[in-house]
Amino acid sequence: MEKSLAQLKPGDSAKLVDIAKNPALHFKLLSLGLLPGDTIKVISCAPFGGPISVRHGGGNAFAIRKNEAELITIKTEETEKS
């Protein structure tokens, strides 16, 4: 079962599987240093569908729009077991 980054809650961690089917978003995330296989952690989620703050790598953090986060496929420990 595939999950998107938008489905995670603050404090959740996951491995990035696929960045996006949208080339512009793909290159935007690559420029931020986010690569498939990286572990990412959700720091916070703004209310009412606002941005999601994410940390990855050596503490690098950024915010991403919820509609963009829905295009990012992730794998959590739960999905790895099933």
Coordinates of N, CA and C in Angstrom, one line a residue:
M1 N 0.8 -1.2 0.0 CA 0.0 0.0 0.0 C 0.9 1.2 0.0
E2 N 0.6 2.1 -0.9 CA 1.4 3.4 -1.0 C 0.8 4.4 -0.2
K3 N 1.6 5.2 0.5 CA 1.2 6.4 1.3 C 1.9 7.6 0.7
S4 N 1.2 8.7 1.0 CA 1.9 10.0 0.6 C 2.4 10.7 1.8
L5 N 3.3 11.6 1.6 CA 3.9 12.4 2.6 C 2.8 13.2 3.4
A6 N 1.7 13.6 2.7 CA 0.6 14.4 3.3 C -0.1 13.6 4.3
Q7 N 0.0 12.2 4.3 CA -0.7 11.4 5.3 C 0.0 11.3 6.6
L8 N 1.2 11.7 6.7 CA 2.0 11.6 8.0 C 1.6 12.7 9.0
K9 N 1.8 12.4 10.2 CA 1.5 13.3 11.3 C 2.8 13.8 11.9
P10 N 2.8 14.9 12.6 CA 4.0 15.4 13.2 C 4.7 14.3 14.1
G11 N 6.0 14.2 13.9 CA 6.7 13.2 14.7 C 6.9 11.9 13.9
D12 N 6.1 11.6 12.8 CA 6.3 10.4 12.0 C 7.5 10.5 11.1
S13 N 8.1 9.4 10.9 CA 9.3 9.3 10.0 C 8.9 8.3 8.9
A14 N 9.6 8.4 7.7 CA 9.4 7.5 6.6 C 10.5 7.6 5.6
K15 N 10.6 6.6 4.8 CA 11.6 6.7 3.7 C 10.9 7.1 2.4
L16 N 11.6 8.0 1.7 CA 11.1 8.5 0.4 C 11.2 7.4 -0.6
V17 N 10.1 7.1 -1.3 CA 10.1 6.1 -2.4 C 10.2 6.8 -3.8
D18 N 9.3 7.7 -4.0 CA 9.3 8.4 -5.3 C 9.0 9.9 -5.1
I19 N 9.7 10.7 -5.7 CA 9.6 12.2 -5.4 C 8.3 12.7 -6.0
A20 N 8.0 12.6 -7.3 CA 6.8 13.1 -7.8 C 6.7 12.7 -9.3
K21 N 5.5 12.8 -9.8 CA 5.2 12.6 -11.2 C 5.3 13.9 -11.9
N22 N 5.4 15.0 -11.1 CA 5.4 16.4 -11.6 C 6.9 16.8 -11.8
P23 N 7.5 17.0 -13.0 CA 8.9 17.3 -13.1 C 9.3 18.5 -12.4
A24 N 8.5 19.6 -12.3 CA 8.9 20.8 -11.7 C 9.1 20.5 -10.2
L25 N 8.2 19.8 -9.5 CA 8.3 19.4 -8.1 C 9.5 18.5 -7.9
H26 N 9.7 17.6 -8.8 CA 10.8 16.7 -8.7 C 12.2 17.4 -8.6
F27 N 12.4 18.4 -9.5 CA 13.6 19.2 -9.5 C 13.7 20.1 -8.3
K28 N 12.6 20.6 -7.9 CA 12.6 21.5 -6.7 C 13.1 20.7 -5.5
L29 N 12.6 19.5 -5.3 CA 13.0 18.7 -4.1 C 14.4 18.2 -4.3
L30 N 14.8 17.9 -5.5 CA 16.2 17.5 -5.7 C 17.2 18.7 -5.3
S31 N 16.8 19.9 -5.7 CA 17.6 21.1 -5.4 C 17.7 21.3 -3.9
L32 N 16.7 20.8 -3.1 CA 16.7 20.9 -1.6 C 17.5 19.8 -1.0
G33 N 18.0 18.9 -1.9 CA 18.8 17.7 -1.4 C 18.0 16.5 -1.0
L34 N 16.7 16.5 -1.4 CA 15.9 15.3 -1.0 C 16.0 14.3 -2.2
L35 N 16.4 13.1 -1.8 CA 16.6 12.0 -2.8 C 15.8 10.8 -2.4
P36 N 15.4 10.0 -3.4 CA 14.7 8.7 -3.0 C 15.6 7.9 -2.1
G37 N 15.0 7.3 -1.1 CA 15.8 6.5 -0.1 C 16.1 7.3 1.1
D38 N 16.0 8.6 1.1 CA 16.2 9.4 2.3 C 15.2 9.2 3.3
T39 N 15.5 9.3 4.6 CA 14.6 9.3 5.7 C 14.1 10.7 6.0
I40 N 12.8 10.9 6.0 CA 12.3 12.2 6.3 C 11.4 12.1 7.6
K41 N 11.3 13.3 8.3 CA 10.5 13.3 9.5 C 9.6 14.6 9.4
V42 N 8.4 14.4 9.7 CA 7.4 15.5 9.7 C 7.6 16.3 11.0
I43 N 7.9 17.6 10.9 CA 8.1 18.4 12.1 C 6.7 19.0 12.6
S44 N 6.0 19.5 11.6 CA 4.6 20.1 12.0 C 3.8 20.2 10.7
C45 N 2.5 20.2 11.0 CA 1.5 20.4 9.9 C 0.6 21.6 10.2
A46 N 0.6 22.6 9.3 CA -0.3 23.8 9.6 C -1.7 23.4 9.5
P47 N -2.6 24.0 10.2 CA -4.0 23.7 10.1 C -4.7 24.1 8.8
F48 N -5.8 23.5 8.6 CA -6.6 23.9 7.4 C -5.9 23.6 6.1
G49 N -5.2 22.5 6.0 CA -4.5 22.2 4.7 C -3.3 23.0 4.4
G50 N -2.7 23.7 5.4 CA -1.5 24.5 5.1 C -0.3 23.7 4.9
P51 N 0.9 24.3 4.9 CA 2.1 23.6 4.6 C 2.5 22.6 5.7
I52 N 3.4 21.7 5.2 CA 3.9 20.6 6.1 C 5.4 20.9 6.2
S53 N 5.9 21.0 7.5 CA 7.3 21.2 7.7 C 8.0 19.8 7.8
V54 N 9.1 19.6 7.1 CA 9.8 18.3 7.0 C 11.3 18.5 7.3
R55 N 11.9 17.5 8.0 CA 13.3 17.5 8.2 C 13.9 16.3 7.6
H56 N 15.1 16.4 7.0 CA 15.8 15.3 6.4 C 17.3 15.5 6.5
G57 N 18.0 14.4 6.2 CA 19.4 14.5 6.2 C 20.0 15.0 7.5
G58 N 21.0 15.8 7.4 CA 21.7 16.3 8.6 C 21.0 17.5 9.3
G59 N 19.7 17.4 9.3 CA 18.9 18.5 10.0 C 18.3 19.5 9.1
N60 N 18.5 19.3 7.8 CA 17.9 20.3 6.8 C 16.4 20.2 6.9
A61 N 15.8 21.4 6.9 CA 14.3 21.4 7.1 C 13.8 22.4 6.0
F62 N 12.5 22.1 5.6 CA 11.8 22.9 4.6 C 10.3 22.7 4.8
A63 N 9.5 23.5 4.2 CA 8.1 23.4 4.2 C 7.6 23.1 2.8
I64 N 6.6 22.3 2.7 CA 6.0 22.0 1.4 C 4.5 22.1 1.4
R65 N 3.9 22.5 0.3 CA 2.5 22.6 0.3 C 1.8 21.2 0.4
K66 N 0.7 21.2 1.0 CA 0.0 19.9 1.1 C -0.3 19.2 -0.2
N67 N -0.7 20.0 -1.2 CA -1.0 19.4 -2.5 C 0.2 18.8 -3.2
E68 N 1.4 19.4 -2.9 CA 2.7 18.8 -3.4 C 3.1 17.6 -2.6
A69 N 2.8 17.6 -1.3 CA 3.1 16.5 -0.4 C 2.3 15.3 -0.8
E70 N 1.1 15.5 -1.4 CA 0.3 14.4 -1.8 C 0.9 13.6 -3.0
L71 N 1.9 14.3 -3.7 CA 2.5 13.7 -4.9 C 3.8 12.9 -4.5
I72 N 4.2 12.9 -3.3 CA 5.4 12.3 -2.8 C 5.0 11.0 -2.1
T73 N 5.5 9.9 -2.7 CA 5.3 8.5 -2.2 C 6.3 8.2 -1.2
I74 N 5.9 7.7 0.0 CA 6.8 7.3 1.1 C 6.5 5.9 1.5
K75 N 7.4 5.3 2.3 CA 7.3 4.0 2.9 C 7.6 4.1 4.4
T76 N 6.6 3.8 5.2 CA 6.8 3.8 6.6 C 7.2 2.3 7.1
E77 N 7.5 2.2 8.4 CA 7.8 0.9 8.9 C 6.6 0.0 8.8
E78 N 5.4 0.6 8.9 CA 4.1 -0.2 8.8 C 3.9 -0.8 7.4
T79 N 4.2 0.1 6.4 CA 4.0 -0.4 5.0 C 5.1 -1.4 4.6
E80 N 6.3 -1.3 5.2 CA 7.4 -2.3 4.9 C 7.0 -3.7 5.4
K81 N 6.3 -3.7 6.6 CA 5.9 -5.0 7.2 C 4.8 -5.7 6.4
S82 N 3.9 -4.9 5.8 CA 2.8 -5.5 5.1 C 3.1 -5.9 3.6

